Coordinates of C-alpha atoms and ligand atoms in Angstrom, one line a residue:
M870 CA 90.8 78.1 105.7
S871 CA 91.4 80.0 109.6
D872 CA 90.7 76.4 111.0
L873 CA 92.6 73.9 108.7
I874 CA 95.0 75.4 106.3
A875 CA 96.3 78.4 107.7
P876 CA 97.7 76.5 110.9
L877 CA 99.4 73.9 108.5
N878 CA 101.2 77.1 107.2
R879 CA 104.0 77.0 110.0
I880 CA 104.2 73.0 110.0
G881 CA 104.8 73.0 106.5
D882 CA 107.7 75.6 106.8
I883 CA 109.2 73.5 109.4
E884 CA 108.6 70.1 108.1
G885 CA 109.2 71.0 104.5
S886 CA 108.1 68.2 101.4
R887 CA 110.2 65.0 101.5
H888 CA 111.7 63.5 98.7
N889 CA 112.1 59.7 99.2
D890 CA 114.1 56.8 97.5
D891 CA 111.3 55.6 95.5
G892 CA 111.1 59.0 93.7
T893 CA 107.8 59.9 95.8
V894 CA 107.3 62.8 97.7
T895 CA 106.0 63.1 101.0
T896 CA 104.3 66.3 101.7
P897 CA 104.3 67.5 105.4
A898 CA 101.8 66.2 107.6
G899 CA 98.0 67.4 107.2
F900 CA 99.0 68.2 103.8
V901 CA 97.0 65.6 102.2
D902 CA 93.8 65.6 104.5
A903 CA 93.8 69.5 104.1
Y904 CA 93.9 68.6 100.4
R905 CA 90.9 66.0 100.2
Q906 CA 89.4 68.2 102.4
Y907 CA 89.4 71.2 99.9
V908 CA 88.8 69.0 97.0
A909 CA 85.4 67.3 98.7
A910 CA 84.3 70.9 99.3
G911 CA 84.6 72.0 95.7
W912 CA 86.6 75.0 95.5
G913 CA 88.8 74.1 93.0
G914 CA 86.2 74.2 90.5
V915 CA 84.4 77.6 91.2
P916 CA 85.7 79.3 87.9
F917 CA 85.1 76.7 85.3
P918 CA 82.6 75.4 83.2
P919 CA 79.8 73.4 84.6
T920 CA 80.2 71.0 81.6
Y921 CA 83.4 69.9 83.5
G922 CA 82.1 69.9 86.7
G923 CA 82.9 73.2 87.5
G924 CA 80.9 76.3 89.2
G925 CA 80.4 78.6 86.2
F926 CA 81.6 81.4 88.3
P927 CA 83.4 84.4 87.0
W928 CA 87.2 84.4 87.1
L929 CA 87.3 87.4 89.4
V930 CA 85.3 85.0 92.1
G931 CA 87.9 82.6 91.9
V932 CA 90.6 85.4 92.3
A933 CA 88.6 86.5 95.5
M934 CA 89.0 82.8 96.8
Q935 CA 92.4 82.5 95.7
E936 CA 93.0 85.1 97.8
I937 CA 91.9 83.4 101.0
L938 CA 93.8 80.6 100.2
T939 CA 97.3 81.9 99.8
S940 CA 97.0 84.1 102.8
A941 CA 96.3 81.0 105.0
N942 CA 99.1 79.6 103.3
M943 CA 101.1 80.2 100.0
A944 CA 102.9 77.0 99.6
F945 CA 99.9 74.8 99.8
S946 CA 98.0 77.2 97.4
M947 CA 100.5 76.4 94.6
A948 CA 99.0 73.2 94.0
P949 CA 95.3 74.6 93.4
L950 CA 97.4 77.7 91.4
L951 CA 98.9 75.5 88.8
T952 CA 96.3 73.1 88.3
Q953 CA 93.7 76.0 87.8
G954 CA 96.3 77.4 84.9
A955 CA 96.9 73.8 83.4
I956 CA 92.8 73.5 83.3
D957 CA 92.7 77.3 81.6
M958 CA 95.5 76.0 78.9
L959 CA 93.3 72.9 78.2
L960 CA 90.5 74.6 77.9
T961 CA 91.7 77.3 75.7
H962 CA 93.7 74.8 73.3
G963 CA 93.1 71.0 74.2
S964 CA 91.4 68.8 71.8
E965 CA 87.8 68.0 72.7
A966 CA 89.0 64.3 73.3
Q967 CA 91.8 65.8 75.6
R968 CA 89.4 68.4 77.4
E969 CA 87.1 65.2 78.4
T970 CA 90.1 63.0 79.4
F971 CA 91.7 65.3 81.7
L972 CA 89.6 68.2 82.6
P973 CA 87.1 66.6 84.8
K974 CA 89.4 65.5 87.4
M975 CA 91.2 68.1 87.4
V976 CA 88.7 70.6 87.6
S977 CA 87.2 68.7 90.9
G978 CA 90.9 68.8 92.2
E979 CA 91.5 64.9 92.3
W980 CA 94.1 65.5 89.7
T981 CA 96.7 68.3 89.5
G982 CA 98.5 70.0 87.1
T983 CA 101.7 71.0 86.5
M984 CA 103.9 73.6 84.6
N985 CA 107.1 72.2 82.8
L986 CA 109.2 75.3 81.1
T987 CA 112.5 75.5 82.8
E988 CA 115.8 73.4 82.3
P989 CA 118.9 73.8 83.6
E990 CA 120.2 75.9 80.4
A991 CA 116.4 77.2 79.6
G992 CA 115.3 80.0 82.4
S993 CA 114.3 82.8 81.4
D994 CA 115.3 81.9 77.8
V995 CA 112.7 79.5 77.5
G996 CA 113.8 79.0 73.5
A997 CA 116.6 77.1 74.7
L998 CA 115.3 74.2 76.0
R999 CA 116.1 70.8 74.6
T1000 CA 113.9 68.3 75.7
K1001 CA 112.7 66.2 72.7
A1002 CA 109.1 64.5 71.4
V1003 CA 109.1 61.9 69.3
P1004 CA 106.3 60.4 67.4
A1005 CA 105.0 57.1 68.1
D1006 CA 102.7 54.5 65.9
D1007 CA 99.6 55.3 67.8
G1008 CA 99.6 59.6 67.3
S1009 CA 101.1 59.9 71.1
W1010 CA 104.3 61.1 71.8
R1011 CA 107.6 60.0 73.5
I1012 CA 109.0 62.8 75.9
S1013 CA 112.7 63.0 76.8
G1014 CA 114.6 65.2 78.9
T1015 CA 115.4 66.9 82.2
K1016 CA 113.1 69.7 83.5
I1017 CA 114.2 71.5 86.9
F1018 CA 112.3 73.5 89.3
I1019 CA 108.9 71.8 88.7
S1020 CA 106.5 72.9 91.4
F1021 CA 104.5 70.0 92.6
G1022 CA 105.9 67.9 90.1
E1023 CA 105.7 65.2 92.3
H1024 CA 103.8 64.7 95.6
D1025 CA 101.3 62.7 97.6
M1026 CA 97.9 64.7 97.8
A1027 CA 96.4 63.6 94.0
D1028 CA 95.8 60.5 92.5
N1029 CA 97.4 61.6 89.3
I1030 CA 99.6 64.5 88.1
V1031 CA 99.0 65.9 84.7
H1032 CA 102.1 67.7 83.5
L1033 CA 102.0 70.1 80.8
V1034 CA 105.8 69.8 79.1
L1035 CA 107.4 71.8 76.6
A1036 CA 109.7 69.9 74.3
R1037 CA 111.0 69.7 70.8
V1038 CA 109.7 67.4 67.7
P1039 CA 112.0 66.6 65.0
D1040 CA 113.4 69.4 62.8
A1041 CA 111.5 71.9 65.0
P1042 CA 112.5 75.5 63.8
P1043 CA 115.1 77.0 66.7
G1044 CA 114.3 79.0 69.4
T1045 CA 110.6 79.7 70.8
K1046 CA 109.0 79.0 67.3
G1047 CA 110.2 75.6 67.3
I1048 CA 108.5 74.6 70.9
S1049 CA 105.4 72.3 71.5
C1050 CA 103.3 71.7 74.4
F1051 CA 102.6 67.9 75.9
I1052 CA 100.2 66.5 78.2
V1053 CA 102.0 64.0 79.9
P1054 CA 100.4 62.2 83.1
K1055 CA 102.0 60.7 86.0
V1056 CA 99.3 58.0 85.7
L1057 CA 98.2 56.3 82.2
E1058 CA 95.1 55.3 81.8
D1059 CA 95.4 51.5 82.2
G1060 CA 96.7 52.6 85.5
K1061 CA 100.6 52.0 84.6
R1062 CA 103.1 54.6 85.9
N1063 CA 104.3 56.9 83.1
A1064 CA 108.2 57.1 82.6
V1065 CA 108.3 60.0 84.4
T1066 CA 110.5 60.2 87.7
C1067 CA 111.1 63.0 90.4
I1068 CA 115.0 62.7 91.0
G1069 CA 115.2 65.2 93.4
I1070 CA 113.6 68.3 95.2
E1071 CA 115.6 71.4 96.3
H1072 CA 116.4 72.7 99.5
K1073 CA 114.9 76.8 99.7
M1074 CA 114.7 79.8 101.2
G1075 CA 110.9 79.8 101.3
I1076 CA 107.7 77.7 100.7
H1077 CA 109.0 74.9 102.2
A1078 CA 106.3 72.5 102.0
S1079 CA 105.9 73.4 98.1
P1080 CA 107.9 70.4 96.8
T1081 CA 110.1 72.3 93.8
C1082 CA 111.1 69.0 91.5
T1083 CA 113.7 67.8 89.2
M1084 CA 112.1 66.0 86.9
E1085 CA 113.5 63.2 84.3
Y1086 CA 111.5 62.2 81.0
D1087 CA 112.7 58.8 79.9
G1088 CA 110.4 58.2 76.9
A1089 CA 107.4 59.2 78.8
V1090 CA 103.8 58.9 76.7
G1091 CA 102.3 62.2 75.8
W1092 CA 99.9 63.9 73.9
L1093 CA 100.4 67.1 71.5
V1094 CA 98.2 69.6 73.0
G1095 CA 95.6 70.4 70.4
G1096 CA 97.2 67.9 68.0
E1097 CA 99.8 70.7 66.2
P1098 CA 103.4 71.0 67.1
N1099 CA 105.3 74.3 66.9
R1100 CA 102.6 76.2 69.0
G1101 CA 103.8 75.6 72.5
M1102 CA 104.9 78.6 73.1
S1103 CA 101.8 80.6 72.7
Q1104 CA 99.5 78.1 74.2
M1105 CA 101.8 78.4 77.4
F1106 CA 101.4 81.7 77.7
T1107 CA 97.5 81.1 78.0
M1108 CA 98.8 79.0 81.6
M1109 CA 101.2 81.6 82.4
N1110 CA 99.1 84.9 82.0
N1111 CA 96.8 83.0 84.2
A1112 CA 99.6 82.0 86.6
R1113 CA 101.0 85.5 86.7
L1114 CA 97.8 86.9 87.9
S1115 CA 97.7 84.2 90.5
V1116 CA 101.4 84.8 91.4
G1117 CA 101.0 88.9 91.7
L1118 CA 97.9 87.8 93.8
S1119 CA 100.4 86.2 96.3
G1120 CA 101.9 89.5 96.9
L1121 CA 98.6 90.8 97.7
A1122 CA 97.9 88.0 100.0
I1123 CA 101.2 87.7 102.1
G1124 CA 101.0 91.4 102.1
E1125 CA 97.4 91.2 104.2
R1126 CA 98.4 88.4 105.9
A1127 CA 101.8 90.3 107.2
Y1128 CA 99.8 93.5 108.1
Q1129 CA 97.3 91.6 110.0
A1130 CA 100.2 89.9 112.4
A1131 CA 102.0 93.1 112.2
V1132 CA 98.9 95.6 113.3
S1133 CA 97.9 92.9 116.0
Y1134 CA 101.3 93.0 117.6
A1135 CA 101.3 96.6 117.6
G1136 CA 98.0 97.2 119.3
E1137 CA 99.9 94.6 121.9
R1138 CA 103.4 95.5 122.0
V1139 CA 104.2 98.1 125.1
Q1140 CA 106.9 100.4 124.4
G1141 CA 107.7 104.0 125.4
Q1142 CA 106.0 106.0 128.2
G1143 CA 103.9 102.9 128.7
K1144 CA 102.2 103.2 125.1
A1145 CA 101.3 100.3 123.0
I1146 CA 103.5 100.9 119.7
V1147 CA 100.8 101.4 117.7
E1148 CA 100.7 105.0 119.3
H1149 CA 104.0 106.0 117.9
P1150 CA 103.9 107.9 114.4
D1151 CA 106.5 105.8 112.7
V1152 CA 104.9 102.8 113.6
R1153 CA 101.5 104.3 112.2
R1154 CA 103.3 105.2 109.2
M1155 CA 104.8 101.4 108.5
L1156 CA 101.2 100.3 109.2
L1157 CA 99.4 102.4 106.8
H1158 CA 102.1 102.2 104.4
I1159 CA 101.3 98.7 104.3
R1160 CA 97.4 99.2 104.7
S1161 CA 97.2 101.7 101.6
H1162 CA 99.3 99.3 99.4
I1163 CA 97.1 96.4 100.1
D1164 CA 94.2 98.4 99.1
A1165 CA 95.7 99.3 96.0
M1166 CA 96.5 96.3 95.2
R1167 CA 93.2 94.6 95.6
A1168 CA 92.2 96.6 93.6
L1169 CA 94.6 95.9 90.6
V1170 CA 94.5 92.3 90.8
Y1171 CA 90.8 92.3 90.8
T1172 CA 90.6 94.5 88.0
N1173 CA 92.6 92.4 86.0
A1174 CA 90.7 89.4 86.8
W1175 CA 87.5 91.5 85.6
A1176 CA 89.3 92.2 82.3
I1177 CA 89.5 88.6 81.9
D1178 CA 86.1 87.9 82.6
L1179 CA 85.1 90.7 80.3
A1180 CA 87.3 89.5 77.4
K1181 CA 85.8 85.8 77.4
H1182 CA 82.3 87.0 78.2
G1183 CA 81.6 90.4 77.1
R1184 CA 78.9 91.3 75.5
D1185 CA 80.4 91.9 71.7
D1186 CA 83.4 92.0 70.1
A1187 CA 84.2 95.4 71.0
E1188 CA 83.7 94.8 74.8
R1189 CA 85.7 91.5 74.5
T1190 CA 88.6 93.2 72.8
R1191 CA 88.8 95.9 75.6
G1192 CA 88.7 93.5 78.0
Q1193 CA 91.4 91.3 76.3
E1194 CA 93.9 94.6 76.0
L1195 CA 93.5 95.7 79.6
A1196 CA 94.0 92.1 80.6
D1197 CA 97.2 92.0 78.3
L1198 CA 98.2 95.5 79.6
L1199 CA 97.9 94.7 83.4
T1200 CA 99.1 91.5 83.8
P1201 CA 102.6 92.2 83.6
I1202 CA 102.1 95.1 85.9
T1203 CA 99.9 93.1 88.8
K1204 CA 102.3 90.3 88.3
A1205 CA 105.8 92.3 89.3
W1206 CA 104.4 95.5 91.2
C1207 CA 102.5 93.6 93.5
T1208 CA 105.5 90.9 94.3
D1209 CA 107.9 93.5 94.6
L1210 CA 105.2 95.1 97.1
G1211 CA 104.8 91.6 98.7
S1212 CA 108.5 91.4 99.8
E1213 CA 108.9 94.6 100.6
L1214 CA 105.3 95.0 102.7
A1215 CA 106.3 91.8 104.8
R1216 CA 109.8 93.3 105.5
L1217 CA 108.0 96.3 106.8
A1218 CA 105.8 93.8 109.1
T1219 CA 108.8 92.3 110.4
Q1220 CA 110.1 95.7 111.6
V1221 CA 106.9 96.6 113.1
H1222 CA 107.5 93.2 115.3
G1223 CA 111.0 94.6 116.0
G1224 CA 113.3 91.9 117.6
M1225 CA 110.2 89.4 117.7
G1226 CA 110.0 90.0 114.1
Y1227 CA 113.4 88.2 113.5
I1228 CA 112.3 85.1 115.3
A1229 CA 110.9 82.1 113.7
E1230 CA 108.2 81.6 116.4
T1231 CA 105.9 85.1 115.7
G1232 CA 105.8 83.5 112.2
V1233 CA 106.2 86.9 110.2
E1234 CA 109.8 86.0 109.0
Q1235 CA 108.0 83.4 107.3
H1236 CA 106.1 85.4 105.0
E1237 CA 109.6 87.5 104.1
R1238 CA 111.4 84.3 103.1
D1239 CA 108.2 82.8 101.2
I1240 CA 107.1 85.6 99.4
R1241 CA 110.8 86.3 97.9
I1242 CA 110.1 83.9 95.1
A1243 CA 107.0 85.4 93.4
A1244 CA 109.0 88.0 92.0
I1245 CA 111.4 85.4 90.4
Y1246 CA 109.0 82.8 89.0
E1247 CA 106.5 82.8 86.2
G1248 CA 109.2 85.2 84.6
T1249 CA 111.3 87.3 86.8
N1250 CA 110.2 90.9 87.2
G1251 CA 112.9 92.3 84.8
I1252 CA 111.4 89.9 82.3
Q1253 CA 107.8 91.3 83.0
A1254 CA 109.0 94.9 82.7
M1255 CA 110.4 93.9 79.2
D1256 CA 107.1 92.6 78.4
L1257 CA 105.1 95.6 79.5
V1258 CA 107.6 98.1 77.3
A1259 CA 108.4 95.8 74.7
R1260 CA 104.8 93.9 74.2
K1261 CA 102.4 96.0 75.6
L1262 CA 102.8 99.2 75.2
P1263 CA 103.1 99.0 71.2
M1264 CA 99.8 97.4 71.4
R1265 CA 97.8 99.7 68.6
S1266 CA 100.8 102.1 68.9
G1267 CA 100.8 103.1 72.3
A1268 CA 97.1 104.1 72.2
V1269 CA 95.9 101.3 74.5
V1270 CA 97.7 102.9 76.8
L1271 CA 97.7 106.7 76.2
E1272 CA 93.8 105.9 76.2
L1273 CA 94.1 104.6 79.6
L1274 CA 96.1 107.5 81.0
D1275 CA 93.2 109.6 79.2
R1276 CA 90.7 108.1 81.6
I1277 CA 92.8 108.4 84.7
D1278 CA 93.8 112.1 84.2
A1279 CA 89.6 112.9 83.6
D1280 CA 88.8 111.0 86.7
A1281 CA 91.4 112.8 88.3
D1282 CA 90.4 116.2 87.4
A1283 CA 86.6 115.3 88.0
A1284 CA 87.6 114.7 91.4
D1285 CA 90.0 117.2 91.8
R1286 CA 93.2 115.4 92.8
P1287 CA 96.0 117.6 91.6
Q1288 CA 98.6 114.5 92.8
L1289 CA 96.8 112.5 90.4
T1290 CA 97.0 114.4 87.8
D1291 CA 100.8 115.0 88.0
A1292 CA 101.5 111.5 88.5
V1293 CA 99.7 110.6 85.4
A1294 CA 101.2 113.6 83.4
A1295 CA 104.6 112.4 84.7
L1296 CA 103.8 108.7 83.6
R1297 CA 102.3 110.2 79.8
E1298 CA 105.9 111.8 79.6
A1299 CA 107.7 108.5 80.3
T1300 CA 105.3 106.5 77.8
E1301 CA 105.7 109.0 75.2
W1302 CA 109.6 109.1 75.6
L1303 CA 109.5 105.2 75.6
L1304 CA 107.4 105.4 72.3
A1305 CA 109.7 107.6 70.6
K1306 CA 113.3 106.4 71.6
G1307 CA 112.6 102.8 72.4
L1308 CA 111.5 101.7 69.2
S1309 CA 114.8 103.1 67.8
D1310 CA 116.7 101.2 70.5
P1311 CA 114.7 98.6 72.4
R1312 CA 118.1 98.7 74.7
N1313 CA 116.7 102.3 75.7
A1314 CA 113.4 101.3 76.6
F1315 CA 114.5 98.1 78.6
A1316 CA 116.7 100.1 80.8
G1317 CA 114.0 102.0 81.7
S1318 CA 111.6 99.2 81.7
T1319 CA 111.7 98.1 85.4
P1320 CA 111.3 102.1 86.9
Y1321 CA 108.4 102.6 84.2
L1322 CA 106.4 99.5 85.5
R1323 CA 106.6 100.4 89.2
M1324 CA 105.5 104.2 88.0
F1325 CA 103.0 102.4 86.0
G1326 CA 101.7 100.4 89.3
T1327 CA 102.2 103.5 91.8
V1328 CA 100.0 105.4 89.2
L1329 CA 97.7 102.6 89.0
G1330 CA 97.3 102.5 92.8
G1331 CA 96.6 106.0 93.1
W1332 CA 93.5 106.0 90.5
F1333 CA 92.0 103.1 92.1
L1334 CA 92.3 104.7 95.7
A1335 CA 91.0 108.0 94.5
R1336 CA 88.0 106.3 93.6
Q1337 CA 87.8 104.2 97.0
A1338 CA 88.0 107.2 98.7
A1339 CA 85.1 108.6 97.0
V1340 CA 82.6 105.5 98.0
G1341 CA 84.5 103.8 100.9
D1342 CA 84.6 105.0 105.2
D1343 CA 86.3 107.4 106.4
A1344 CA 89.2 104.6 107.2
R1345 CA 89.3 103.7 103.7
A1346 CA 89.6 107.6 102.9
A1347 CA 92.5 108.0 105.4
S1348 CA 94.1 105.2 103.9
A1349 CA 94.0 106.7 100.1
R1350 CA 94.8 110.1 101.5
Y1351 CA 98.4 108.6 102.8
Y1352 CA 99.0 106.7 99.7
L1353 CA 98.0 110.1 97.3
E1354 CA 99.8 112.4 99.4
Q1355 CA 102.4 110.4 100.4
V1356 CA 103.4 107.9 98.0
L1357 CA 101.9 108.8 94.6
P1358 CA 104.1 111.6 94.5
T1359 CA 107.2 109.2 94.1
A1360 CA 105.9 108.1 90.6
R1361 CA 107.2 111.4 89.5
G1362 CA 110.5 110.5 90.8
L1363 CA 110.9 107.7 88.7
L1364 CA 110.8 110.1 85.4
P1365 CA 114.6 110.5 85.3
A1366 CA 115.1 106.5 85.6
V1367 CA 112.9 105.5 82.8
T1368 CA 114.3 108.3 80.4
A1369 CA 117.9 107.7 81.3
G1370 CA 118.4 105.7 78.5
A1371 CA 121.1 102.4 78.1
D1372 CA 123.9 104.9 77.9
S1373 CA 123.5 105.6 81.5
L1374 CA 123.9 102.3 82.4
D1375 CA 126.4 101.4 79.6
A1376 CA 128.8 104.2 80.7
Y1377 CA 130.3 102.0 83.7
W1378 CA 130.7 99.1 81.9
A1379 CA 132.7 100.7 79.0
A1380 CA 134.8 102.4 81.8
K1381 CA 135.4 99.4 83.8
Ligands
FAD2403 C1 110.6 77.7 93.8 C2 110.8 77.8 92.0 C3 109.7 77.2 91.7 C4 109.7 77.2 90.2 N1 108.3 76.7 89.9 C5 108.6 76.1 88.9 C6 108.0 75.8 87.7 O1 106.8 74.9 88.3 N2 107.6 75.1 86.5 C7 108.8 75.8 85.7 O2 108.9 75.7 84.6 N3 109.5 76.6 86.3 C8 109.7 77.2 87.5 N4 110.6 77.7 88.1 C9 111.7 78.2 87.4 C10 111.7 79.8 87.6 O3 110.6 80.0 86.5 C11 112.6 80.5 87.0 O4 113.5 80.1 87.6 C12 112.9 82.0 86.5 O5 112.3 81.7 84.8 C13 114.0 82.2 86.1 O6 115.1 81.6 85.1 P1 116.4 81.5 85.8 O7 116.2 81.0 87.3 O8 117.2 80.3 85.2 O9 117.3 82.7 86.2 P2 118.0 83.5 84.7 O10 116.8 83.5 83.4 O11 119.0 83.1 84.8 O12 117.8 85.0 84.8 C14 118.9 85.4 85.9 C15 118.6 87.0 86.0 O13 118.9 87.7 84.9 C16 117.7 88.5 84.3 N5 117.5 88.1 83.0 C17 117.6 86.8 82.2 N6 117.6 86.8 80.8 C18 117.6 88.4 80.8 C19 117.3 89.0 79.5 N7 116.9 88.7 78.4 N8 117.2 90.4 79.8 C20 117.3 91.2 80.8 N9 117.1 90.5 82.0 C21 117.3 89.2 81.8 C22 116.7 87.9 85.1 O14 115.4 88.9 85.3 C23 117.4 87.4 86.4 O15 117.1 88.4 87.2 C24 110.7 77.7 89.5 C25 111.4 78.3 90.4 C26 111.7 78.2 91.6 C27 112.8 78.7 92.5

């Protein structure tokens, strides 16, 4: 990673991917070769079943490797990340024939995968999409429409690209109930090009090497995933949940890379009484703030991945259900908390660099630009917060959340961590308020959903770090101490924002 893929991070930023007149996309110099070596080493297949050529490792192992890849080069990592999501989706929902046709080459990485949801009128509101699918005589479908913002929709790193495309079949019910998912390969089995073209790529703030494509489907040949129409939304949720964990992970990965740059710079830069700036309390505060949040995020991301493993491979139904509930609850928190933090921590790392942080040559400002998208794609962080309060909090009438809070509370008591006891009490108060008031008027719950997610993430971070402090070395204990004493108390400070209700926001709009 550090010899091959990490050095391409800056080259990718400067060169970016290029759209050519014939509809092809050329990735920055070195990307094709690096991807070839990534495939040859078999990295992409690590967490997938050996039946399709995978390594059969737990998802947790795949996630740990993904962290290293994303730290090395976030833009590059998006091709494998989306491919893994597409594989997971086809493993769960594809027919046997579809799995046999597509999975071996996707698991090996020879073919990459994409996720085609977004259209000009359908962003967060996926149900508004208009792309159409009509049946052909041979059991396949013809797909027509325009998709925008499709990551790695076209590129030169793989022999084929397997697009998973959301579209409507004739007479489909309106909204999300009438969405179906189709497999649309760039190259068909007979070697001919399918009727799908990249008509342009976006110029954007960061991840310049990752082509963000406008895709035109003009009667392209496709196959209905699993053979059943109108199941596309729930099928795509498999891919999105997978991708949401990976996107959350990018906040951690970029935080770690920015931290490494900042801590190294702080040890070398001399300012003020001939001291390296790392000697100054305010610089120490910034670095420790980043470090402790990274420790907390890593625990959350890996616990989320472990819960996914438990949901799939638990010893019995009860254990699998427990894993699924935990994964469902943690996914929006992992996605939104870690990506908001990714931006905040990258900004702090720039600050540690002073003026040099603003200078492109240092490389640290790129992390700030690259990670900014993570709070937006895969469902904005606002949508994640709504998912938490509207779908996850009501699981078993709130019992999934309340049982977790009981467990954190018991651990806090046992470890004698009064800050954690207080923070979890505040989170319980917020949870009970949302359960009582949110059901009667969802606008109340949605008004407080973003601060609630932040509060939840902050408390989970405290719980993980309290446990790490008990078993880790002195540096780990000191990082946990900073978080428990200086970050965790901010959780209670969010309580008024969670429980203010929609009136507190609507009053301004009524008065305007
Ligand atoms: C670089 C990049 C790569 C991308 N890659 C892909 C990809 O590979 N595949 C793909 O399908 N898409 C992709 N996207 C699209 C991305 O997922 C969408 O941009 C994102 O889902 C938000 O949709 P939108 O841009 O239409 O914003 P909008 O939906 O217009 O949202 C604008 C704001 O309004 C808020 N909002 C919207 N609706 C509500 C609501 N009901 N309640 C409260 N707040 C609301 C949002 O949270 C946001 O803050 C990519 C986008 C970018 C920029």
